[in-house]
Coordinates of C-alpha atoms and ligand atoms in Angstrom, one line a residue:
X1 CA 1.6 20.9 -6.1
X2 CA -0.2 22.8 -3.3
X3 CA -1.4 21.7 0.0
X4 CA -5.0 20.8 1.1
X5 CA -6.9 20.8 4.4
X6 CA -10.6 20.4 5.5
X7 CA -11.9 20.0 8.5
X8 CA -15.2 19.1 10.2
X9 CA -15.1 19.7 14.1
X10 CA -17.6 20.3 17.1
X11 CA -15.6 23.8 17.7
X12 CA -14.2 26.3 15.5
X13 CA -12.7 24.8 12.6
X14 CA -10.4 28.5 11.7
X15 CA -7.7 28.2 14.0
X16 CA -6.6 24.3 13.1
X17 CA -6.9 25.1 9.6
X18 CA -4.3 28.0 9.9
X19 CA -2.1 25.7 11.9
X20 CA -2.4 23.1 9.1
X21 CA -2.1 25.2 6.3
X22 CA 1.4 26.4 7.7
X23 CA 2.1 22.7 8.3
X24 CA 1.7 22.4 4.4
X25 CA 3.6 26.0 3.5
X26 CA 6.1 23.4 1.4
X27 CA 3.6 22.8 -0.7
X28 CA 2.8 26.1 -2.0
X29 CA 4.1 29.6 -0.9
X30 CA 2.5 31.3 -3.9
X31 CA -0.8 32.3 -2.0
X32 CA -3.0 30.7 0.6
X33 CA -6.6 30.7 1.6
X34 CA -9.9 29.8 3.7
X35 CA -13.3 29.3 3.7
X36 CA -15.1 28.2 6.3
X37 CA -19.3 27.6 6.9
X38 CA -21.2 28.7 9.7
X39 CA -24.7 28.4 7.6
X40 CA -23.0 30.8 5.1
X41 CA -19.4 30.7 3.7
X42 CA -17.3 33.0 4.9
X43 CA -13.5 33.6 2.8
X44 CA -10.6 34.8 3.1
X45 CA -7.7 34.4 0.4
X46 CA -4.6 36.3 -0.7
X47 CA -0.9 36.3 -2.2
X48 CA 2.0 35.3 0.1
X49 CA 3.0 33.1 3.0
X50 CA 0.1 31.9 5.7
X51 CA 1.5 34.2 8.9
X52 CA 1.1 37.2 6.1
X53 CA -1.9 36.6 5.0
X54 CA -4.3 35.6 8.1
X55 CA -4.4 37.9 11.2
X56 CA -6.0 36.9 14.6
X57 CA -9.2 39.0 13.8
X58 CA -9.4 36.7 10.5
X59 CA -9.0 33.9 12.3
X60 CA -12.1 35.0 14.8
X61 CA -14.1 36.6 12.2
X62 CA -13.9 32.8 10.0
X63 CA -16.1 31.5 12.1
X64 CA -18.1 27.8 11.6
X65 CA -17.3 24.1 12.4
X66 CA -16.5 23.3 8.7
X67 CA -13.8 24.4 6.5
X68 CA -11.1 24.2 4.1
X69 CA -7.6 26.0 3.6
X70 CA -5.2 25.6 0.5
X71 CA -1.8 27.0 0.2
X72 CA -0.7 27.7 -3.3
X73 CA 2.1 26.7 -6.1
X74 CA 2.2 28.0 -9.4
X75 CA 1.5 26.1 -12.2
X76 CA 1.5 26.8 -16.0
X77 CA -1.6 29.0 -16.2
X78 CA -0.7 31.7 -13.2
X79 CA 2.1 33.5 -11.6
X80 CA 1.3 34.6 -8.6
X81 CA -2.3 36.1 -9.5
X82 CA -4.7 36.3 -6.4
X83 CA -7.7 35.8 -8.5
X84 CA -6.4 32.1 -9.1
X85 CA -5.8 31.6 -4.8
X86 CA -8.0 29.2 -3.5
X87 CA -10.9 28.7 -2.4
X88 CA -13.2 29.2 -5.4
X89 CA -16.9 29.7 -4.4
X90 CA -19.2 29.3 -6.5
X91 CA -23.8 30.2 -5.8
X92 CA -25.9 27.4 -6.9
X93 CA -28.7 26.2 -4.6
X94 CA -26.0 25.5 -1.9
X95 CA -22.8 27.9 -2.6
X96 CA -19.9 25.7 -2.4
X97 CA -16.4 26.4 -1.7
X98 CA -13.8 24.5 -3.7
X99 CA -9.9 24.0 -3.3
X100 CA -7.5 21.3 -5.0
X101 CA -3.9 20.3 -6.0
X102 CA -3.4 18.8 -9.4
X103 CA -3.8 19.5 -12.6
X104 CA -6.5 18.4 -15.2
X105 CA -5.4 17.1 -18.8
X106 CA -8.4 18.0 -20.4
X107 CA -8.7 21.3 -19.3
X108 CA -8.7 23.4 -22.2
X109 CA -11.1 20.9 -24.4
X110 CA -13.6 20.6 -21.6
X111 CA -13.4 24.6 -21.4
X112 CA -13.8 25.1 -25.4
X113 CA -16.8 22.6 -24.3
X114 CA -18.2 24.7 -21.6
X115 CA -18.2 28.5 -23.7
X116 CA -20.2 26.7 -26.4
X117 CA -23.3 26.2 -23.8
X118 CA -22.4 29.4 -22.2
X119 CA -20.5 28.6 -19.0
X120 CA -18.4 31.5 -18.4
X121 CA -14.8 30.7 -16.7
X122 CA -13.2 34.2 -14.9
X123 CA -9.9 32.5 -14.7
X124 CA -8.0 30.0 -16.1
X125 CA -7.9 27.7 -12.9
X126 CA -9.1 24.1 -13.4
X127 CA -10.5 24.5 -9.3
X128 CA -13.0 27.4 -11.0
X129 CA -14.1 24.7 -13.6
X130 CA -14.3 21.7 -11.1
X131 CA -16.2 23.8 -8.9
X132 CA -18.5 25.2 -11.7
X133 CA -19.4 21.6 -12.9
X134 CA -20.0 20.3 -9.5
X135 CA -22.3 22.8 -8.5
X136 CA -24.3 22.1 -11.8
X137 CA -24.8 18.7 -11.1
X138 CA -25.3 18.8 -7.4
X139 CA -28.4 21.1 -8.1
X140 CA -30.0 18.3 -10.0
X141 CA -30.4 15.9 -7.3
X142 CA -28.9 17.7 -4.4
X143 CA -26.9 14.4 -4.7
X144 CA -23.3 14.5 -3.5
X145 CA -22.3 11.2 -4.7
X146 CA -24.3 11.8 -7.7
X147 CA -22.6 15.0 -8.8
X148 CA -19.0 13.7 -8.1
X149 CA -19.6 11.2 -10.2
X150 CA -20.5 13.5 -12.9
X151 CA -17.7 15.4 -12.2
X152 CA -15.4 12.3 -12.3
X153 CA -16.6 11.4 -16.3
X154 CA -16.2 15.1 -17.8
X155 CA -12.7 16.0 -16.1
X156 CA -9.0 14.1 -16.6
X157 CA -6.3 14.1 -14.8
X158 CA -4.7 14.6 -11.4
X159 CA -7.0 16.0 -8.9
X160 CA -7.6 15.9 -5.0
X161 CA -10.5 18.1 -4.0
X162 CA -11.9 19.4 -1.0
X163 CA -15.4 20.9 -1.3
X164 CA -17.5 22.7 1.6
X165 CA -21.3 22.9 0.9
X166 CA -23.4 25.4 2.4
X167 CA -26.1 23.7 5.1
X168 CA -24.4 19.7 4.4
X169 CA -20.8 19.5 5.4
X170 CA -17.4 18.7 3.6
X171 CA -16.4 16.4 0.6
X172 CA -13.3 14.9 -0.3
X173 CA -12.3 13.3 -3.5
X174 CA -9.7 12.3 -5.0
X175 CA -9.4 10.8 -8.9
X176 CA -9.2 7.7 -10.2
X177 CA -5.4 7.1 -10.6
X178 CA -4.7 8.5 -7.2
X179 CA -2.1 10.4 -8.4
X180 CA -2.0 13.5 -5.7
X181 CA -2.5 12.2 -2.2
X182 CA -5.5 12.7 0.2
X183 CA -5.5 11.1 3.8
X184 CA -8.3 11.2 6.3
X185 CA -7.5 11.6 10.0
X186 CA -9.5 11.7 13.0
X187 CA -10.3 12.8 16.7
X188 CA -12.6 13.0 19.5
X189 CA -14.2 15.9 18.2
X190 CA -14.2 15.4 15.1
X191 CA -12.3 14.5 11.3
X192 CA -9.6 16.3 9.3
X193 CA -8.5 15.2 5.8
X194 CA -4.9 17.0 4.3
X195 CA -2.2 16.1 1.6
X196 CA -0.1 15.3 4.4
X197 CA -0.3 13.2 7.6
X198 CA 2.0 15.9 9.3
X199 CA -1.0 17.9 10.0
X200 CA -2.8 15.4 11.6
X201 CA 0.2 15.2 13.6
X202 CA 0.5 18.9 14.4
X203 CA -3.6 19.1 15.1
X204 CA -4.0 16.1 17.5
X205 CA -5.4 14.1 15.1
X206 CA -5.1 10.1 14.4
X207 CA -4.4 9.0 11.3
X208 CA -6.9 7.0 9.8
X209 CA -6.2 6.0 6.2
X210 CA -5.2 7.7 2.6
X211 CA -8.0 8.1 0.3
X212 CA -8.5 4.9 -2.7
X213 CA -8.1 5.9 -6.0
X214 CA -11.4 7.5 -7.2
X215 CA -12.7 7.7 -3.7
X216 CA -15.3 10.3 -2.3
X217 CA -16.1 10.9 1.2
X218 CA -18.8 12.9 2.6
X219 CA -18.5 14.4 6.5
X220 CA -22.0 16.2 7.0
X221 CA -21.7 18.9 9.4
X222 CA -23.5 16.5 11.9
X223 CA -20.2 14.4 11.9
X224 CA -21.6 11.4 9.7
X225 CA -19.1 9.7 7.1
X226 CA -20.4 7.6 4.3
X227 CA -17.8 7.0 1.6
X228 CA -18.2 5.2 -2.3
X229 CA -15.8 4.3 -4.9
X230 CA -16.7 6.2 -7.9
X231 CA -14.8 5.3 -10.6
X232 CA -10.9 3.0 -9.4
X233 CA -8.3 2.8 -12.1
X234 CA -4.4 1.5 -11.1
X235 CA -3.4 3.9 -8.4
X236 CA -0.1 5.9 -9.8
X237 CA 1.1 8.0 -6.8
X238 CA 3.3 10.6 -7.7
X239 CA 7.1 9.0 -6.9
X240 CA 8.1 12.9 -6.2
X241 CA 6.3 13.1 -2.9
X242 CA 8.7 10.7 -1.2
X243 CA 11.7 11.7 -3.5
X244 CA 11.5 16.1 -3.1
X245 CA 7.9 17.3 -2.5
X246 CA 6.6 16.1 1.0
X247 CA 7.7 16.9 4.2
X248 CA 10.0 13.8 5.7
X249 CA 7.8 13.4 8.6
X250 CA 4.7 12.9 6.4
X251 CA 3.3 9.2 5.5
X252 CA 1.7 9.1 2.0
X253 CA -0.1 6.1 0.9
X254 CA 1.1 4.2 3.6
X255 CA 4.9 4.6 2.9
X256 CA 7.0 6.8 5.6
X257 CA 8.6 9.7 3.5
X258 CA 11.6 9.3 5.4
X259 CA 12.1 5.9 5.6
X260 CA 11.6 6.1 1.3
X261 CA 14.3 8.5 1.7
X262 CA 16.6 6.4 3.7
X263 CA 16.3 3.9 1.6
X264 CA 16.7 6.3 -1.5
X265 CA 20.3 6.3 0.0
X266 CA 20.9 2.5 0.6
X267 CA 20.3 2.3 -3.0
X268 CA 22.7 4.6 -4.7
X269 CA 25.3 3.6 -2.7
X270 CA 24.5 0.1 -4.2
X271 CA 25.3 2.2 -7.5
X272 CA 28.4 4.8 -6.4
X273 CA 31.8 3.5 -7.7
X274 CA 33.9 6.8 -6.3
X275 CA 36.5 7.0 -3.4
X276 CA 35.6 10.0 -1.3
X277 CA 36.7 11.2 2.1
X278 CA 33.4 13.1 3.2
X279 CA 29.5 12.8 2.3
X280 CA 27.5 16.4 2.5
X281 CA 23.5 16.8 1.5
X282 CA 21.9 19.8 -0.3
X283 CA 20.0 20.5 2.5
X284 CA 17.5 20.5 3.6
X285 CA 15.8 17.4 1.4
X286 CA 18.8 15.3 0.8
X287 CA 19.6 15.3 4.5
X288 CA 18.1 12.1 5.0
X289 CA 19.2 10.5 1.9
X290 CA 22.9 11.6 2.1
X291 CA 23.2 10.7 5.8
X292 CA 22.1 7.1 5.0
X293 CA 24.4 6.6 2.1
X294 CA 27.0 8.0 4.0
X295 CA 26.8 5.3 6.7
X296 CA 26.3 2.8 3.9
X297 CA 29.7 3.1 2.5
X298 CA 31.1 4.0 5.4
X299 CA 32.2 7.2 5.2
X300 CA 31.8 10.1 7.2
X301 CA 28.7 12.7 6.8
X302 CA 29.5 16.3 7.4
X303 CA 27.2 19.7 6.7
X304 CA 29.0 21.5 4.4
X305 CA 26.9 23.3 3.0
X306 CA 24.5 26.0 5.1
X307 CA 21.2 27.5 3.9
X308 CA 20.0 30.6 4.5
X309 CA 16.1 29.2 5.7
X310 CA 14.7 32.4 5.0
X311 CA 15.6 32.0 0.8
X312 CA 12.9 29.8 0.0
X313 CA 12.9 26.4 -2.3
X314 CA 14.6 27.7 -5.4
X315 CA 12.4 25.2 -8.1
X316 CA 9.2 26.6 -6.7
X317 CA 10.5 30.0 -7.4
X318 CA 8.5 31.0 -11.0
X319 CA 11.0 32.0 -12.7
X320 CA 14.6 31.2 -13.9
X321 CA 15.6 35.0 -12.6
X322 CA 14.2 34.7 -9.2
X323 CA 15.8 31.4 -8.7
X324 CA 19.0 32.4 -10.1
X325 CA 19.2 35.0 -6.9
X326 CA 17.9 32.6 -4.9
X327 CA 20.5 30.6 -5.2
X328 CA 23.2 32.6 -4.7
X329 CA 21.9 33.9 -1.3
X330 CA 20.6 29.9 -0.4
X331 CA 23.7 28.1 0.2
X332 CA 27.2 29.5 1.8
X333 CA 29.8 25.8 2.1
X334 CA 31.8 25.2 5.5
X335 CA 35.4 25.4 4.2
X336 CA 36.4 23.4 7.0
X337 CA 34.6 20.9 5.8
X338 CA 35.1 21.0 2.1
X339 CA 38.9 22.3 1.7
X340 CA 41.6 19.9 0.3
X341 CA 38.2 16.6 0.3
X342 CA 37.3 14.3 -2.4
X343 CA 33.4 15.5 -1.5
X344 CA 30.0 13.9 -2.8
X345 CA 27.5 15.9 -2.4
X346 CA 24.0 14.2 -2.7
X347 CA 20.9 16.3 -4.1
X348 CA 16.9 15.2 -4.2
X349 CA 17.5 15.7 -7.8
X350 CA 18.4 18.1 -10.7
X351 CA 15.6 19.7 -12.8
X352 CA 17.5 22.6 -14.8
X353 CA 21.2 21.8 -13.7
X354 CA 22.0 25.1 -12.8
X355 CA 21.6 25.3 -8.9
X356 CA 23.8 22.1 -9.2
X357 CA 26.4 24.2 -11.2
X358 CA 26.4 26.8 -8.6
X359 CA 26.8 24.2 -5.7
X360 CA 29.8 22.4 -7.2
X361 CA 31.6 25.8 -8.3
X362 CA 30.5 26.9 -4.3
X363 CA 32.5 23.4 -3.2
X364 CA 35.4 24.2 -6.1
X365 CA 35.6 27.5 -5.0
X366 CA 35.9 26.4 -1.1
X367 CA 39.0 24.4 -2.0
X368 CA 37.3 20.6 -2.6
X369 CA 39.7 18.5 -4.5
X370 CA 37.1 16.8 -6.2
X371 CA 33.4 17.0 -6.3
X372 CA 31.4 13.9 -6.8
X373 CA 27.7 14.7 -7.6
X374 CA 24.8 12.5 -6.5
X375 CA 21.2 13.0 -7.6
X376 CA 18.9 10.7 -5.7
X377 CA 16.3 11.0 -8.2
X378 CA 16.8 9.3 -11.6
X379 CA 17.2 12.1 -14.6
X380 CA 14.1 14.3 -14.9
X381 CA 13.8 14.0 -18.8
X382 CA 9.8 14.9 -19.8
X383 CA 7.8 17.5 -18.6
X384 CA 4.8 16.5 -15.8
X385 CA 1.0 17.5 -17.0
X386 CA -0.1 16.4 -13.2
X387 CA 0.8 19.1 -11.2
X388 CA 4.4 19.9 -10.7
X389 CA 6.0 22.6 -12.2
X390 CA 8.3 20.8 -14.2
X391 CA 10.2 23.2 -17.6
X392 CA 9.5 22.2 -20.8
X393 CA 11.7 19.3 -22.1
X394 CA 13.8 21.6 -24.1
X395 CA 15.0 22.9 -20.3
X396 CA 15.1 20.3 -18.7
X397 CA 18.8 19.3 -18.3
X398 CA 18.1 15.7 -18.9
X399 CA 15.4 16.2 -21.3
X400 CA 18.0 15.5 -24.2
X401 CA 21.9 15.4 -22.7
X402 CA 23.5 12.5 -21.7
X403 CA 24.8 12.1 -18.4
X404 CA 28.4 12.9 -19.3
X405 CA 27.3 15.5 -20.8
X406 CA 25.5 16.7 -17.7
X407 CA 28.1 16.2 -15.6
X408 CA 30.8 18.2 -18.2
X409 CA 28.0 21.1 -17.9
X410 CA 28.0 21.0 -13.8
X411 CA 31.7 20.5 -13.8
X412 CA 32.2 18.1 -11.8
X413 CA 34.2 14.9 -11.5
X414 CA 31.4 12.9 -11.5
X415 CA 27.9 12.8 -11.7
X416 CA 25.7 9.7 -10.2
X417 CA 21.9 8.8 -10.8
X418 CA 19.5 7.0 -8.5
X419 CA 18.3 4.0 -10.6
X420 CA 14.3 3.8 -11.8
X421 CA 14.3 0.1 -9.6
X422 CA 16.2 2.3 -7.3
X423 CA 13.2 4.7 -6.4
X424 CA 10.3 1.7 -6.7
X425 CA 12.3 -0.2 -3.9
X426 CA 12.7 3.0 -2.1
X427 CA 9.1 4.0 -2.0
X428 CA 8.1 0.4 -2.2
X429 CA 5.2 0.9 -4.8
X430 CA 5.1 -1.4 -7.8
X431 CA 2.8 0.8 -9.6
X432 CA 3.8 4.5 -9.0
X433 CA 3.4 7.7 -11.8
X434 CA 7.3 8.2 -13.0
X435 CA 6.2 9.7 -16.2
X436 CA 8.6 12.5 -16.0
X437 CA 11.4 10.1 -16.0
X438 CA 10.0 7.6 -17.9
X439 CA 7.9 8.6 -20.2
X440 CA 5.0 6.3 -19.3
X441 CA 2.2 8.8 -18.2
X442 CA -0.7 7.5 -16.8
X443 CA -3.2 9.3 -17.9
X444 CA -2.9 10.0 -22.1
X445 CA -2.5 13.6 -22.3
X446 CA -4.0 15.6 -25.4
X447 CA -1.6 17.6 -28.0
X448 CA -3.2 20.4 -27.3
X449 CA -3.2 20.6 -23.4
X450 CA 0.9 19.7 -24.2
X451 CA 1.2 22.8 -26.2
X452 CA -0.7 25.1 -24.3
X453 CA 0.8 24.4 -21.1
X454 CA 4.1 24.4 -22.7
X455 CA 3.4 28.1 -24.4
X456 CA 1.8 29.0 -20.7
X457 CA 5.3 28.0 -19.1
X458 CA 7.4 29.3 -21.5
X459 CA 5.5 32.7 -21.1
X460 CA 5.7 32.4 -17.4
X461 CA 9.2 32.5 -17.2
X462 CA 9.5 35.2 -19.2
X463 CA 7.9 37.3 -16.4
Ligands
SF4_1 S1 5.1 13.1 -14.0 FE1 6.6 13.0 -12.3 S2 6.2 14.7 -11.0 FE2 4.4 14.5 -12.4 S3 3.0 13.2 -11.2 FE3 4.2 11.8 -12.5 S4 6.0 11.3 -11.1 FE4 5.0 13.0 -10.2

């Protein structure tokens, strides 16, 4: 995933980008970083949370009205490597500093492309060969529309960029299925564009609109906008923002993540069959989707289950042995809650199965007398080549089981779904990316990008 921010202000643009970029630390707790202009680029990147990272002299010494900040999730190619943080600057006639969250589909043919006319990649980072590109084709025509554009017909896939040019200002992109989202917001002194619209909350600034699908805006570091549609296929928004990955006070193209997620709830109690005496969320992203099916059958909704906040997200942990721990120091149950209770318990969603194992032993173990087990996401069964960390089909509990046979692996009673039609009315899209439920990916993806980010994962997670 990871979490974008830029901003163009009359001040100093350091201090609202550190304040956003821990308003996006969901998105990315891998590594985090900053660039901002004053003439030159200044940078500043590094491993870890945003509070460990950035100090107050950082924050005074990154000075300029123009800048952009990216915190950091792991994806095939890297684990946890700070030459792959964000930003990535690169010297052409402007140096231009580069940060985005997706993931390109024709990475590895359009880098086979680039070594046979001798353009030399240090990392394997798609921002490094975004950033390379652009910079090529800006120098042509000192053209930012012009080198977008460029950019837009050699790369594929899921990208939404943030660039900062030395001497012009900031440009924002985002590509032509709109997969990842990018939203523009605005105040009196000046404009802010981010994944999410919590930071324009958080920053004291408006909310103007989300990007279009293949849209590029320019801000020059005189405050003037001019935007252009580049290149507008079907917009497929990713249906995991509203289901797991954004924050629930977020709006992402133009649906309230909470009010997707109360309506997640509506909909699978439309689907739940079971008698149960007490309705408890994994928290802390089910909350809102638990406490809304709870009132829609009409039972009561309890916290039985308390998390440690200081354990972090166990699926954006990088590997099966970190989140294994994880898990075991995330969640403790409320016995008083749980003890003698036909209990559902309501997840976002299950990606390998075994943090929901773990949770309905934790409720056996606390004396439930059954345990009915509600994912409000439909069954995760193919990997995702846009971004998200997904494992490989082969571990992907639903990749090939059926959903008795999921349910006989978590142990519990029984084991509930949200519907496909369930999530589309939730999120209220008719044309949304559900690829790694469905199958139907957007964008055609290459046998050989699906084997080498497969081989990537798979060696990953042996780290
Ligand atoms: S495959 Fe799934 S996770 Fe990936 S972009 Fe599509 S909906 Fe989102």
């Amino acid at each position: 995933m990871c979490g974008v921010i830029g901003i163009v202000t009359r001040g100093n643009a350091a201090a609202q980008l550190y304040y956003g970029m821990t308003a996006l630390q969901h998105r990315g707790q891998d590594a985090a970083g900053m660039l901002t202009l004053n003439g030159g680029p200044k940078m500043k990147k590094g491993l870890g949370h945003v509070d460990k990272i950035f100090s107050q002299h950082d924050i005074q010494e990154l000075d300029g009205n123009i800048g952009i900040g990216h915190t950091r999730y792991p994806t095939a190619s890297s684990n946890n490597k700070h030459e792959d943080a964000h930003p990535f600057l690169v010297s052409s006639t402007k140096r231009v500093g580069m940060i985005h969250n997706g993931n390109l589909t024709n990475y590895y043919a359009l880098r086979e492309l680039l070594k046979k006319r001798g353009v030399f990649l240090e990392t394997e980072n798609d921002v490094e060969m975004m950033s390379k590109i652009f910079a090529h084709e800006y120098e042509k025509k000192q053209d930012v529309f012009f080198a977008v554009e460029r950019l837009m017909a050699r790369v594929k896939g899921a990208y939404s960029v943030l660039t900062a040019i030395e001497d012009v200002g900031l440009v924002a992109f985002r590509d032509p299925n709109g997969i990842r989202p990018l939203m523009l917001g605005k105040n009196e002194n000046g404009y802010c564009l981010a994944s999410e619209s919590i930071v324009f909350q958080q920053l004291g600034y408006e909310r103007v609109r989300d990007l279009e699908a293949g849209e590029v805006i320019l801000i020059t570091k005189d405050l003037e906008v001019t935007n252009r549609i580049i290149k507008q296929k079907t917009a497929y928004p990713c249906m995991f923002e509203w289901v797991y990955f954004a924050r629930p006070d977020s709006i992402i193209d133009d649906r309230a993540v909470y009010n997707a997620r109360l309506q997640l709830g509506v909909q699978l109690a439309k689907i739940f069959e079971k008698e149960v005496d007490v309705v408890i969320p994994v928290p802390d992203t089910a909350r809102t989707t638990a406490l809304k099916f709870a009132e829609t059958i009409g039972v009561k909704y309890r916290e039985g289950l308390i998390k440690n906040r200081y354990s972090g997200r166990t699926f954006i942990m990088p590997d099966q042995k970190t989140r294994e721990q994880a898990v075991s120091v995330k969640l403790n149950p409320i016995i008083t809650v749980i003890k003698d209770k036909r209990v559902a318990v309501v997840d976002d969603s299950i990606v390998r199965g075994t943090t929901s194992k773990r949770i309905v032993m934790l409720l056996r173990n606390a004396g439930a007398k059954e345990v009915h087990f509600i994912s409000a996401c439909p069954p995760i069964k193919n990997p995702c080549f846009y971004g998200i960390d997904f494992p490989t089909d082969k571990e992907l509990i639903a990749g090939a089981r059926s959903v008795d046979e999921i349910r006989e692996y978590m142990g519990a009673d029984s084991l509930t779904y949200q519907s496909i039609e369930g999530v589309k009315t939730a999120c209220k899209k008719t044309s949304m990316c559900m690829a790694c439920l469905d199958g139907k990916y957007p964008l055609k993806i290459p046998m050989e990008q699906q084997e080498v980010m497969a081989a990537a994962r798979a060696e990953a997670r042996k780290c």
